[in-house]
Each structure stands twice: as C-alpha cells, then as structure tokens.
XYZ file of C-alpha atoms in Angstrom:
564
model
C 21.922 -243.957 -6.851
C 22.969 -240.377 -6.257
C 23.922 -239.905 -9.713
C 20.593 -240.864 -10.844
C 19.080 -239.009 -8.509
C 20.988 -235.827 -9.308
C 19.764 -236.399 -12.562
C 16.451 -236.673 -11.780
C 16.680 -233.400 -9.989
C 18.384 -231.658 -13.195
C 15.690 -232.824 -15.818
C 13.471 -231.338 -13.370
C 14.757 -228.746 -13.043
C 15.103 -227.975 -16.654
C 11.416 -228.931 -17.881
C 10.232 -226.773 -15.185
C 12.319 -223.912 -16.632
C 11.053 -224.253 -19.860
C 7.301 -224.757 -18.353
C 7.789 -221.179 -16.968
C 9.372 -219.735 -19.867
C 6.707 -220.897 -22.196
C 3.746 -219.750 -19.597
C 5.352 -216.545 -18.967
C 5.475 -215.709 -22.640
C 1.954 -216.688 -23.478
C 1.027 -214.177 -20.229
C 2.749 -211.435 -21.403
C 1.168 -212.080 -25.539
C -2.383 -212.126 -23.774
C -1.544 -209.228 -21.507
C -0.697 -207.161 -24.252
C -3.709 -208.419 -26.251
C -6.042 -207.430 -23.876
C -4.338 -204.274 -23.797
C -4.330 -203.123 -27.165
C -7.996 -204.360 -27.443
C -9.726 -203.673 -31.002
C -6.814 -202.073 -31.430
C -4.686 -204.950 -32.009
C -7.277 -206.123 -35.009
C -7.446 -202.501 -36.327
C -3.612 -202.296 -36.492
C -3.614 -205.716 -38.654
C -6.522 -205.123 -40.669
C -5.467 -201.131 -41.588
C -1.903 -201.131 -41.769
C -1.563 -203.372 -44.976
C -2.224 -201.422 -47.287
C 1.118 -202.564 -49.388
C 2.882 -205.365 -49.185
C 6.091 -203.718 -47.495
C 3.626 -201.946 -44.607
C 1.984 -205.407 -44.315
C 5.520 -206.675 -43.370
C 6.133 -203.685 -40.941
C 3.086 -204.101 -39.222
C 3.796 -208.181 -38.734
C 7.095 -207.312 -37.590
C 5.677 -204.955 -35.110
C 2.982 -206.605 -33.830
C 5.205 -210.112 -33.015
C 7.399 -208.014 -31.367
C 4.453 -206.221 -29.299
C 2.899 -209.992 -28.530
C 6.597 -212.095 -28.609
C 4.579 -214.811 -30.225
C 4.804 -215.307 -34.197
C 2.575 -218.042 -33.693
C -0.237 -215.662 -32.033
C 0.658 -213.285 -35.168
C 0.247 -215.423 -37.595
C -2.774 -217.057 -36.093
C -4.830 -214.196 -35.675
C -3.747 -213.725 -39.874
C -5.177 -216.558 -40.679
C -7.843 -215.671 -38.900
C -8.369 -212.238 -40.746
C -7.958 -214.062 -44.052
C -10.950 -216.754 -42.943
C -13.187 -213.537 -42.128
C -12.275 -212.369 -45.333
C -10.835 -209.206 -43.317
C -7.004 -209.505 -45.385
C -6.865 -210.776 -49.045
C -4.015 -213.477 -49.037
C -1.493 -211.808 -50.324
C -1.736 -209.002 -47.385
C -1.605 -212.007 -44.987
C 1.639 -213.005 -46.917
C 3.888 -210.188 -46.022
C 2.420 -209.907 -42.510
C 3.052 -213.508 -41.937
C 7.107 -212.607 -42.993
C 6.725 -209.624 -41.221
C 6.292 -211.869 -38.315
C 9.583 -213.993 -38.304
C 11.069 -211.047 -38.708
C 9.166 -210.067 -35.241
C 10.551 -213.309 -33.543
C 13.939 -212.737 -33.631
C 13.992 -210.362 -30.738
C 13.056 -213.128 -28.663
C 16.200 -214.824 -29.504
C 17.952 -211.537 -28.242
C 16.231 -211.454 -24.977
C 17.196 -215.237 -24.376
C 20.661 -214.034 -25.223
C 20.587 -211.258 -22.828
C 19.496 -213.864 -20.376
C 22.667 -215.773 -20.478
C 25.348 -212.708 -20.209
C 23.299 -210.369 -18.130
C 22.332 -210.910 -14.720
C 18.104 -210.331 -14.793
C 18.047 -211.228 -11.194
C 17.605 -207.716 -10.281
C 14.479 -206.965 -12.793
C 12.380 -210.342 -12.182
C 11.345 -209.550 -8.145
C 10.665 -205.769 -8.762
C 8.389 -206.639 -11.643
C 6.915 -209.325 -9.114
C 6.122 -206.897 -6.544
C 4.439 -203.843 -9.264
C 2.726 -206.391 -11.239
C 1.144 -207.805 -8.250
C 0.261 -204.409 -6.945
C -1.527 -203.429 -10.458
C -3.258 -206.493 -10.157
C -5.273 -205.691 -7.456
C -5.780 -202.515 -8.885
C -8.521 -203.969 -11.338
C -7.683 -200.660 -13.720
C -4.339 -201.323 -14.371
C -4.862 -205.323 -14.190
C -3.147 -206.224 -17.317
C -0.304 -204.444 -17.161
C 0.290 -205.801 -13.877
C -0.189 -209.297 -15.612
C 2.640 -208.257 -18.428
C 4.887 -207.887 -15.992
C 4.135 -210.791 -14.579
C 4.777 -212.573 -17.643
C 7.416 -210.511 -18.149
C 8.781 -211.857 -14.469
C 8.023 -215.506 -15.050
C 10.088 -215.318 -18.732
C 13.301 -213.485 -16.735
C 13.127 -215.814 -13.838
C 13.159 -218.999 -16.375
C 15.762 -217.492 -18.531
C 18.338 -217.123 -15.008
C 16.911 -220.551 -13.950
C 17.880 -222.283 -17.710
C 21.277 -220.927 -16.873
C 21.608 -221.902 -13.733
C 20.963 -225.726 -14.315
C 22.983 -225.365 -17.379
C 25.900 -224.352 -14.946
C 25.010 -227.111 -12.419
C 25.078 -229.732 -15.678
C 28.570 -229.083 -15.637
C 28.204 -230.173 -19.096
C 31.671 -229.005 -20.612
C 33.078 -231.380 -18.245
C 31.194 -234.253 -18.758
C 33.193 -236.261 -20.967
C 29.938 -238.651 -22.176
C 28.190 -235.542 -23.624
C 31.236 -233.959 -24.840
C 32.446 -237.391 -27.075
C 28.771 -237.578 -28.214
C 28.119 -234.206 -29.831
C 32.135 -234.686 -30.939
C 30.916 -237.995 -33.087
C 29.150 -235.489 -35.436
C 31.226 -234.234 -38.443
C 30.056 -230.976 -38.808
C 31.665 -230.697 -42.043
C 29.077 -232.691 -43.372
C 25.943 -231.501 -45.166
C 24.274 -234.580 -43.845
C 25.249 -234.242 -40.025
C 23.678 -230.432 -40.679
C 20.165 -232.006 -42.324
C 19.877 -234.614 -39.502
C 20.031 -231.660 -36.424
C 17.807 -229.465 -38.797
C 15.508 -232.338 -38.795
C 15.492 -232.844 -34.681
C 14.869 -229.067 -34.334
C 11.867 -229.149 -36.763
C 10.061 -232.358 -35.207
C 11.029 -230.941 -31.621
C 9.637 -227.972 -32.019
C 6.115 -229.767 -33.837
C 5.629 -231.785 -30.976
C 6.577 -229.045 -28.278
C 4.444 -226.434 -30.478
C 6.690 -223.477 -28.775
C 10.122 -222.407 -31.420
C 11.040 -220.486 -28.270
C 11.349 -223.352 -25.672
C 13.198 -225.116 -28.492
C 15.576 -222.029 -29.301
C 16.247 -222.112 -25.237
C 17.480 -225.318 -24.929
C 19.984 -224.741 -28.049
C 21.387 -221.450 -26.542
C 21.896 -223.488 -22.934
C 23.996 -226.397 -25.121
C 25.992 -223.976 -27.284
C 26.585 -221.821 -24.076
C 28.118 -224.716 -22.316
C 30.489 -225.578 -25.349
C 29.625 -229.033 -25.432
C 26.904 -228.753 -28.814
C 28.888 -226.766 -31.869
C 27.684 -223.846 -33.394
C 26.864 -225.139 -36.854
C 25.055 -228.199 -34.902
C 23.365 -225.364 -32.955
C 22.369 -223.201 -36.194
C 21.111 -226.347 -37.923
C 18.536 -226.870 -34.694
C 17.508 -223.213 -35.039
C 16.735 -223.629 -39.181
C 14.749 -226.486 -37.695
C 12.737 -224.361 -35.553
C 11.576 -222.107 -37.990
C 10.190 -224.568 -39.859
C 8.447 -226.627 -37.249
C 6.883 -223.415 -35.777
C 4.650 -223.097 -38.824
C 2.879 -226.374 -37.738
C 0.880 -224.166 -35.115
C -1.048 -221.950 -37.484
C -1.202 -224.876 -40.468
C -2.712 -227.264 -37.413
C -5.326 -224.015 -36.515
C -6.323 -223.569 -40.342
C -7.044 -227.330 -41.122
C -10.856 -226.676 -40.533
C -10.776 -223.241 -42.217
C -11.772 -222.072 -45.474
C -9.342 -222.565 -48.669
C -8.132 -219.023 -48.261
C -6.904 -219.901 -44.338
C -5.193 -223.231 -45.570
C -3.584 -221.008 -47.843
C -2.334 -218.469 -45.383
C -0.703 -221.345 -43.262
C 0.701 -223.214 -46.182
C 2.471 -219.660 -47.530
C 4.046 -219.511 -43.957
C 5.298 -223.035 -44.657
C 6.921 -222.418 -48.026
C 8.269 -219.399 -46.893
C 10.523 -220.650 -44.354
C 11.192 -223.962 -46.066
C 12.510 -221.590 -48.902
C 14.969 -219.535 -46.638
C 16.208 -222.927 -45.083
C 16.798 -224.175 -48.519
C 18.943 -221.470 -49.915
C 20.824 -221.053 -46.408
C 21.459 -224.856 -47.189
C 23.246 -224.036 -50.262
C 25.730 -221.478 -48.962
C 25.792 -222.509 -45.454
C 28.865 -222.688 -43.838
C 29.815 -219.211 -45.476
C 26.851 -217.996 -44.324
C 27.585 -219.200 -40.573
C 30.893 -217.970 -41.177
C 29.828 -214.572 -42.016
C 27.235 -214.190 -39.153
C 30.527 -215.233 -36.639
C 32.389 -212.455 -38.076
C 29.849 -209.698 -37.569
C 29.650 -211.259 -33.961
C 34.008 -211.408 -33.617
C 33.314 -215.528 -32.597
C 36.255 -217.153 -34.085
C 34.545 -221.558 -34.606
C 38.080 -222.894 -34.809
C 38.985 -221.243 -31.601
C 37.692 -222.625 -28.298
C 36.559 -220.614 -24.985
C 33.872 -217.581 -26.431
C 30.717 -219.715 -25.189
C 29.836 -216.091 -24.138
C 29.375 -215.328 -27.390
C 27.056 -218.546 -28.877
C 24.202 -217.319 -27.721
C 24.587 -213.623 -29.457
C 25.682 -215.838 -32.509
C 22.638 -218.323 -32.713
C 20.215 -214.595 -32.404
C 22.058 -212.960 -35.292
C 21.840 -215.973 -37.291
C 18.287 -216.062 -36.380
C 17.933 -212.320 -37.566
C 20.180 -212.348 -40.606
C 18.139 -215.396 -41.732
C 14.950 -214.123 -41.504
C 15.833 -210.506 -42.616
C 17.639 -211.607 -45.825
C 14.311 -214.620 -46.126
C 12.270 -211.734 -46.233
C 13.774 -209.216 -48.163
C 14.166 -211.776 -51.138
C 10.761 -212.940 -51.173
C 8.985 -209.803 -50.107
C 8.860 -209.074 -54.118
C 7.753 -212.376 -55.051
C 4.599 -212.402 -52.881
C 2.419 -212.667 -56.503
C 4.331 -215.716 -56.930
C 4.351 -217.026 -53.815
C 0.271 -216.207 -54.032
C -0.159 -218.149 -57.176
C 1.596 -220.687 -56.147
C -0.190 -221.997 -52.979
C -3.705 -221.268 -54.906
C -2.137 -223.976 -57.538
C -1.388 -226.094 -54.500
C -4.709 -225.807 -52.726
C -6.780 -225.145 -55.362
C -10.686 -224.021 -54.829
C -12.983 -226.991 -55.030
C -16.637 -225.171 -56.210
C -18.733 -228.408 -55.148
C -17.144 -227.794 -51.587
C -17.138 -224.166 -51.247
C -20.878 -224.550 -52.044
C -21.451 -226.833 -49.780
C -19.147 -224.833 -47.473
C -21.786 -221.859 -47.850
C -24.940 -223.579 -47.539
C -24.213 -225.871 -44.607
C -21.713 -224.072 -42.397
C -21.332 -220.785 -41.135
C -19.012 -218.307 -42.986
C -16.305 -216.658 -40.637
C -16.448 -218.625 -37.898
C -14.624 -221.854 -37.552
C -14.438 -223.218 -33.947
C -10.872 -224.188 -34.023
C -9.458 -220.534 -34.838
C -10.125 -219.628 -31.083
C -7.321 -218.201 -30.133
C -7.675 -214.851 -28.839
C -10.946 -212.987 -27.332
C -10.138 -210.060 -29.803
C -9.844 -212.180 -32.896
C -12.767 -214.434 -31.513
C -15.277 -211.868 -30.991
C -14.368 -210.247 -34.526
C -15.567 -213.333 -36.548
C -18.556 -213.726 -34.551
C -19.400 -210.003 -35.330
C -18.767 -210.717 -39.258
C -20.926 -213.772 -38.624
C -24.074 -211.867 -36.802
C -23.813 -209.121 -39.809
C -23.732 -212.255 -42.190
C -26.887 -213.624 -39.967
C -28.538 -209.974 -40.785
C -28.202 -209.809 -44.102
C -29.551 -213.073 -44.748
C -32.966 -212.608 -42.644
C -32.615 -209.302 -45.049
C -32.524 -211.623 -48.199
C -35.278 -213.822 -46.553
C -37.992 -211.071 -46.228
C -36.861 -210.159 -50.160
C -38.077 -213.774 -50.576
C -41.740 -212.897 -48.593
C -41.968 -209.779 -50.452
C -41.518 -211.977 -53.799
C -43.836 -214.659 -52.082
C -46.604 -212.006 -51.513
C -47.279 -210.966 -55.598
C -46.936 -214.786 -56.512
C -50.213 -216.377 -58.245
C -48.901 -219.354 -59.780
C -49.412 -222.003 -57.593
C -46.208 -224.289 -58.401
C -43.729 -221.115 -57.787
C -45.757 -220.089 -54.785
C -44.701 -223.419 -53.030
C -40.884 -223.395 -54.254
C -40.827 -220.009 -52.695
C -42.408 -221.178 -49.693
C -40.249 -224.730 -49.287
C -36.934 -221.858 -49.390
C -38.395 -219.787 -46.709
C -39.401 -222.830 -44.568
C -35.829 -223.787 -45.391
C -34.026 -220.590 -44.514
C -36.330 -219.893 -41.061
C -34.837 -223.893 -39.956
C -31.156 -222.263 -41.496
C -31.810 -219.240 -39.297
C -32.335 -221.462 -36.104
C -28.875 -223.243 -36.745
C -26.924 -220.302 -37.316
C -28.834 -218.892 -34.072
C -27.633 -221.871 -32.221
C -24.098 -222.498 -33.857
C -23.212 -218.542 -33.218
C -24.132 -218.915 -29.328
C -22.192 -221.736 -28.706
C -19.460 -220.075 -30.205
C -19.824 -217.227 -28.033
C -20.039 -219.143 -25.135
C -17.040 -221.605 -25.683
C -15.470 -217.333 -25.927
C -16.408 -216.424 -22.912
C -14.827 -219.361 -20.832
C -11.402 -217.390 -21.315
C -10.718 -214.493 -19.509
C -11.770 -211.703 -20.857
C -12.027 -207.956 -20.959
C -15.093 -206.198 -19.542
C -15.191 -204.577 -23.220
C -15.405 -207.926 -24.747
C -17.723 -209.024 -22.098
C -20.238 -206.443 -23.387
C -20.201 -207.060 -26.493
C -20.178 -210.781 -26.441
C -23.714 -209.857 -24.588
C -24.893 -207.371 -26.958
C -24.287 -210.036 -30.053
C -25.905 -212.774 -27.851
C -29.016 -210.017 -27.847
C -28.467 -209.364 -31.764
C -28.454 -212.932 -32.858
C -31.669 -213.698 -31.053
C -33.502 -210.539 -31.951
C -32.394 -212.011 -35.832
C -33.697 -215.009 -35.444
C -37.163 -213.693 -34.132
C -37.103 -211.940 -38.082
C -36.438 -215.043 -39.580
C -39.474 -216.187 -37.240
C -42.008 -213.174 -38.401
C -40.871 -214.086 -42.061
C -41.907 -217.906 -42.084
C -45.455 -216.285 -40.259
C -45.624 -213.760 -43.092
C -45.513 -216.866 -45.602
C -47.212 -219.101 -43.434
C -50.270 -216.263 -43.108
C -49.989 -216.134 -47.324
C -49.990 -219.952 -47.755
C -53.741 -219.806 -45.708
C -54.760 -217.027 -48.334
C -53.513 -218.955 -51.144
C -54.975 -222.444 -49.796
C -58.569 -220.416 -48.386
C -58.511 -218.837 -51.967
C -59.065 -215.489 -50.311
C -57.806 -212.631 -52.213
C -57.033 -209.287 -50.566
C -58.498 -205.753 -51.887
C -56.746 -203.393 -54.146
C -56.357 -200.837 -51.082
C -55.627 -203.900 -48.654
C -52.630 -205.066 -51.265
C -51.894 -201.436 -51.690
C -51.331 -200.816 -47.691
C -49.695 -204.209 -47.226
C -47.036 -202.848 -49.906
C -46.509 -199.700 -48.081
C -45.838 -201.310 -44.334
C -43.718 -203.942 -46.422
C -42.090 -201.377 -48.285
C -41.158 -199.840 -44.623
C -40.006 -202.947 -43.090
C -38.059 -202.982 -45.818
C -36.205 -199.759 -45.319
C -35.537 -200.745 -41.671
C -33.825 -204.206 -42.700
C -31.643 -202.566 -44.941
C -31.064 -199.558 -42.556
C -30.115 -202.752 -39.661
C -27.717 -204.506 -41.874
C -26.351 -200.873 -42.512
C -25.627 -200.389 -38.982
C -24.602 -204.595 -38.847
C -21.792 -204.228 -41.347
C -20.317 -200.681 -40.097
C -18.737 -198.992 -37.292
C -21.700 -197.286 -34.441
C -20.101 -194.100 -34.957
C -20.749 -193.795 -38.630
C -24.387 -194.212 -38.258
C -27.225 -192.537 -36.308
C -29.685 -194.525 -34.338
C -32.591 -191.886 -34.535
C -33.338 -192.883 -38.327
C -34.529 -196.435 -37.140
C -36.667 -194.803 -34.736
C -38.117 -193.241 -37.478
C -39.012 -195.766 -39.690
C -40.260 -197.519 -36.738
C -42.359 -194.983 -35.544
C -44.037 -194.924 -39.207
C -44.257 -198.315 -39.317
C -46.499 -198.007 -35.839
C -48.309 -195.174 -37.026
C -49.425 -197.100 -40.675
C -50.080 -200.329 -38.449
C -52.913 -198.533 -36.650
C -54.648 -196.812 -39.120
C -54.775 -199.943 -41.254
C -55.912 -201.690 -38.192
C -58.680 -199.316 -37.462
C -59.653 -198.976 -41.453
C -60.058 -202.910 -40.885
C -62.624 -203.148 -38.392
C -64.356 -200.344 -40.691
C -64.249 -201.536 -43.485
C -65.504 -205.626 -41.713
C -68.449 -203.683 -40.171
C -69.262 -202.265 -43.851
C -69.474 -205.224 -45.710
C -66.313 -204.148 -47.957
C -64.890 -207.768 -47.373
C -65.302 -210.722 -44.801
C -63.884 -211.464 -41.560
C -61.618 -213.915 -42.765
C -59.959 -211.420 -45.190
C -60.009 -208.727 -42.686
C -58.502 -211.930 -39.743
C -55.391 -212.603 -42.450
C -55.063 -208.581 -43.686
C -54.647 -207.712 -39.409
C -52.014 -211.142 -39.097
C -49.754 -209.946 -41.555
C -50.234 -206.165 -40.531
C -49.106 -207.335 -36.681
C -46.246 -209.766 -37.802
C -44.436 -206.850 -39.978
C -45.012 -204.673 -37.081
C -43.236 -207.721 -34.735
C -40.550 -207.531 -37.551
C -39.804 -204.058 -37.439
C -39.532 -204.321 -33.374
C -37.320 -207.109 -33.761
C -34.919 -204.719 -36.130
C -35.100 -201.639 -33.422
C -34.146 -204.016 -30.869
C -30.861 -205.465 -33.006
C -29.561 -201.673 -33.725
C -30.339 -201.046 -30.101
C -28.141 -203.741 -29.311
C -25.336 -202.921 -31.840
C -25.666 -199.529 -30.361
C -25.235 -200.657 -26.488
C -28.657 -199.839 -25.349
C-alpha cells in the first residue's frame, strides 16, 4: 500500500512539474508579447524581405517568445491577413525550429546547474514590478521565467526520488528494445509524435525525455527517436489553428509539416552516424556507461544539429517546397468565392492567439469594411444617372444587398473584438480595440446613408419626378465631395496615422457643410418661385442631408483612427 502510495505521490509530483513548466513558459511568451507590442508584428511583417532574413527573424523571434508554436501561429496568421506571401512565412516558420532549440539548452542547464538560487530572486523582483503597474510585464516574465526554473529543479528532483536507475522493472523494460533496430527507432519516434499531439506542448514532451535519459534507464538513440517525434507532432498546433483559415493559412501549416517530416526522414537514413557524430562533438561515449550528465547536453545538440542542418538544406528549396503544398492544397475558385462573399476576409475566429496578432486582423478587416462602404457609394453614384428602369432595380437589389452585408460584417467584427478583449490585455490594445469598435459603427452608419441615398432615388424613380439641370448639377458636386472624403477615409484606413494629416478631412467636410447650406437655402428659393414643386424640392433636401450624414459619419471614422 505504501508502494502505491509513493507512487501516487511521484506521478504527482511529476504532472505538476510539467503543469508549471508549461504555464511558466506560456507567461513568459505573453510577457514578452505584450512587451514588444506592435513591435512584435512589425518585426515579422518587415524583416522578410529575403528568404534567409525571413529565417533570421523566425529564429529570433522563437527565441524572444520560447514558443515555436506562438511563432508559427502568429505566421499563419500574417499569411491569412495577407500580411506575408507564403513563401516569406516558409523560411520564418524554419527560422522558428531553429528558435526552439534553445529551449532544449535551458532544460539542459536545468539538470547540471543548480537554478535554485535564480528562481526566488526572480520571485521577489517580479512580484515587486508587478505592483508597479509600469513595469507589470516584465515583472510577469520573470515570473514565468521563475515558474519554468522552479519546474525544471522540481523535474529533477522527482527524477532523483524515482530512483529509476535502480529500479530493475524499468531498467529490463527499456533494455527489451534493440536499439539497433530501425524499427525499435520508428516505434519511439512514433510515441514522441502522438505524445506531443495530444499534450500540444514539444517542450513538456522534450522534459520528460531529458529526465529518462538523465537517469540512464531510457538509451540515447531511444531518447533521440522521442525528440524526432516531437518535432513533428508540434506542427499539429498551428495545422489545428489554420483548419478554418483561408487556403494560403492551410498552406503555411502544411509547409511546417513537410518540413520537419523531411528532416526526420533523411536523419532516418543516416541515423545512427548521425547520433554518433552529435556524441562526439558532446565527448559522450553510448557504449560506455555512467555520463548521464551528459544526455541531456546530447539530446539539445541533436535537437540543434537537426534543425540547423533541416534548415540549411531546404532554405534553397523554399520555391519547391512553395509549389509543392499549392499542388497539395490547391485553390478551389467556387470556394474562395464563396469564401469572399459570405465571410469576412482576415479574420477567422480560431486564429486568436495573441492580442497583438488579434487586433491586427481586425484592423485589416475594418479597412476592408471601409473600402467596401467606399465601393457601395460608387454603386449610388452609378444608381443616381441610371434611367433604365430594369438596371435601376439590379443596382438597387446590390445596394439593399451590400447595406444587409454591411450589418453582418458590423456585427461579426464586434464579436470578434469582444471575444479579444476577454484576455488580458495592454492598455494600448485596449484603446484601440475601442477606437475600431467606434470605426466599425461609424462604417456601418455609411452603408446606412447609402441604402437612404438609393432608397430617396427609388421614390424619384417610382414618383416619376425628375430633378433640374442645376439640382442634378449640385447633387454631383456634394457627391463628387463625399466622394473625395471616402477615398481620403480609406486612405487613412489602410495606412499608418503618421503618414497622413487629419486637417484635409476637415476640409472636405467643411465644404461639404458649406455646399449643403447654400443648396438648402437655394431650395426654399427656388419652391417659393415656382422653379419646381415641393415634392422635388422634399427629395432634392433628403439626399442633400443624407450625403451631409455621410460625410459626418467619415470625419468621425478618421477621428477615430486618429484617437480623438
């Protein structure tokens, strides 16, 4: 009963290790997200500008975040926002297991080095920085930073209590395995993949190996076939996040796949000189018994030499690589149609992953929203010279159908925004999750003035009034204006504040004001002299006040996209 007990106690103890070690990395990845801000984004959309910087800048980033997972997320992310073409997305995705490795070495470090020392001093500043709301996440780094330490000397302290090297069950167990044989290595590559798929974490996984290979009992070819597996089930994370994303997305994740399926295959073919070769660069000796000091350094390099050697075979074949996951997920064109008319463009619901990454496809999706209330005044505009009475209502049927389009994407975009800002967030992202919740409304009102404007036309058309020569003339000239300060908005929608200067919609808008009441007051001159009737002039003054509406509802998005 003891014994079972004591077991009981062990497992325990170990899951609750690897609970902390997992939790303390994603702290320290969100930390540092939140720290780097738009940065972060800026870094991965800039910096890949070939396909070698695209690998440096995956590489760096990982290491920055200690997730490849969050790395290669937030790149399929940029490739569903259309931010990175796919072969960018390529070499920052290898970039990124190149990024990993290091936390191999840190796990390493945690079983030769003592971190006892460094986990309670970053305990005591991180809580301190904490409650200093400036410096809040950095204090919750180190926190993370803490936790992962702490689990590392806790994993090796149950792995000493295990006693494992003398327990003669688990010794004569992993003994049974030939580990001569090719098959023996496929079977533990195998384990480590659907491990790590079901645990979604390649570092949990990669902890447990380094705490059997320390203890001797679980050989180091065994070990390095777990680790093979790992790299292959940790692309299961970002092709589970991109199964409701565009083609391009699915394409990302898939390259990620074949990428490390590749590596493993060709390690396969020369693998025990391979092993062989990383032990020598270590000076671990597998035919010689008592250097479980050195396993863990081993499994690391192996985990570096793979990955470096991975990438710098493939990094010139990313064409190849390109064209061949396009031939495996090809483009359907009745879908992607579908995809456009029925569902929003950049933002799929089950890529939220990060605040920063979250709040960058909702701002591609607002300037998406603007440009298409743009298109939909074009269609007014088009609407407004139309005489024939069959294309007049086809016109009007597509506005009517783009002003109901314009209340879904309205809707869609705010719950996205809210499901956002349940996480915890940045006061920067805050604010601008509020200013878009302001733009996306004030865009929707445009869409609303637009199906007025038509709606005020269809009582012309069905009244059979006809407006004046100077009436049409005027109506051009305000339309003409509202025009000007749609394409000024999506201007301002598509690019950065600082390129851009506010005062020029102010402008148009104070014209627009200006023309609205002098063709107001001409009105109720021209009614009182007979020029036309009242129910001219009552339609002439309902579209003159609904393009005035419109062009408040534009000042008010670039006010919002400005922070005011």
């Amino acid at each position: 009963m003891e014994t079972r007990q004591d077991y009981l106690i062990v497992a325990l103890q170990l899951l609750g290790s690897l609970g902390l070690l997992i939790y303390g990395m994603r702290m320290m990845s969100e930390a540092l997200q939140k720290m780097a801000g738009p940065g972060l984004r800026h870094i991965l959309a800039r910096m890949t500008t070939n396909r070698v910087t695209g690998m440096l800048t995956g590489t760096l980033v990982t290491c920055a975040v200690q997730s490849s997972s969050a790395t290669t997320v937030m790149t399929v992310s940029f490739v569903s926002a259309g931010l990175l073409t796919l072969a960018q997305a390529i070499s920052v995705i290898m970039g990124a297991n190149i990024g990993t490795t290091l936390t191999a070495w840190i796990m390493s470090l945690g079983y030769n080095v003592d971190l006892t020392s460094v986990v309670y001093p970053s305990f005591l500043l991180g809580i301190v920085l904490i409650y200093k709301k400036r410096h809040r996440y950095v204090g919750d780094f180190l926190f993370g930073t803490a936790f992962l330490f702490l689990s590392l000397v806790m994993l090796s302290n149950t792995g000493k209590s295990m006693d494992l090297e003398h327990n003669e069950a688990v010794i004569s167990f992993f003994a049974s395995f030939d580990t001569s044989s090719h098959l023996t290595i496929l079977a533990f590559l195998a384990i480590g993949t659907l491990i790590t798929c079901i645990v979604q974490s390649s570092a949990a996984v990669m902890a447990i190996t380094i705490l059997l290979c320390s203890t001797g009992v679980l050989p180091i070819y065994l070990g390095i076939a777990l680790v093979m597996g790992e790299n292959i089930g940790t692309t299961a994370t970002a092709n589970l996040v991109a199964l409701g994303a565009n083609t391009q997305a699915r394409r990302a994740a898939l390259a990620h796949l074949l990428f490390n399926v590749f590596g493993v295959l060709w390690v396969l073919i020369v693998f025990y000189p391979f092993v062989n070769m990383v032990c020598n660069i270590v000076g671990y000796d597998p035919s010689m018994s008592g250097q479980t000091a050195k396993l863990p350094v081993v499994l690391a390099m192996f985990h570096t030499c793979f990955n470096v050697i991975n990438t710098a075979i493939l990094i010139w074949l990313v064409p190849q690589l390109e064209r061949t996951v396009c031939w495996l997920l090809p483009e359907k064109q009745v879908a992607k149609k579908k995809e456009e008319e029925f569902r929003l463009k950049y933002i799929q619901s089950n890529l939220v992953q990060t605040p920063e990454i979250a709040v960058l496809q909702a701002q591609k999706e607002t300037a998406a929203f603007a440009q298409r209330v743009g298109e939909m005044f074009g269609l007014v505009r088009k609407l407004f010279y139309e005489t024939d009475p069959k294309d007049f209502s086809e016109l009007y049927k597509q506005i009517e159908h783009e002003e109901d389009t314009t209340d879904k994407m309205e809707i869609e975009i705010a719950r996205y925004l809210e499901q956002v800002s349940d996480g915890h967030l940045s006061d920067e992202t805050k604010q601008k999750i509020r200013q878009m919740m302001r733009e996306i409304s004030e865009l929707e009102s445009i869409g609303d003035a637009c199906y007025k404007l038509a709606r005020t036309l269809d009582r012309k058309l069905e009244s059979g009034k006809t407006f004046t020569a100077h009436q049409t003339e005027q109506l051009q000239a305000l339309m003409l204006l509202c025009d000007h300060a749609l394409t000024q908005m999506q201007t301002v929608m598509h690019g950065h504040r600082a390129d851009h200067d506010i005062r020029e919609t102010f402008r148009i808008e104070n014209d627009i004001n200006q023309l609205r009441q002098q063709l107001k007051t001409e009105n109720v001159r021209a009614v009182n002299d007979h020029e036309y009737d009242y129910a001219v002039g009552t339609l002439y003054v309902d579209m003159i006040n609904e393009l005035e509406k419109l062009g408040d509802y534009v000042v008010n998005v670039v006010e919002a996209r400005f922070g005011r």
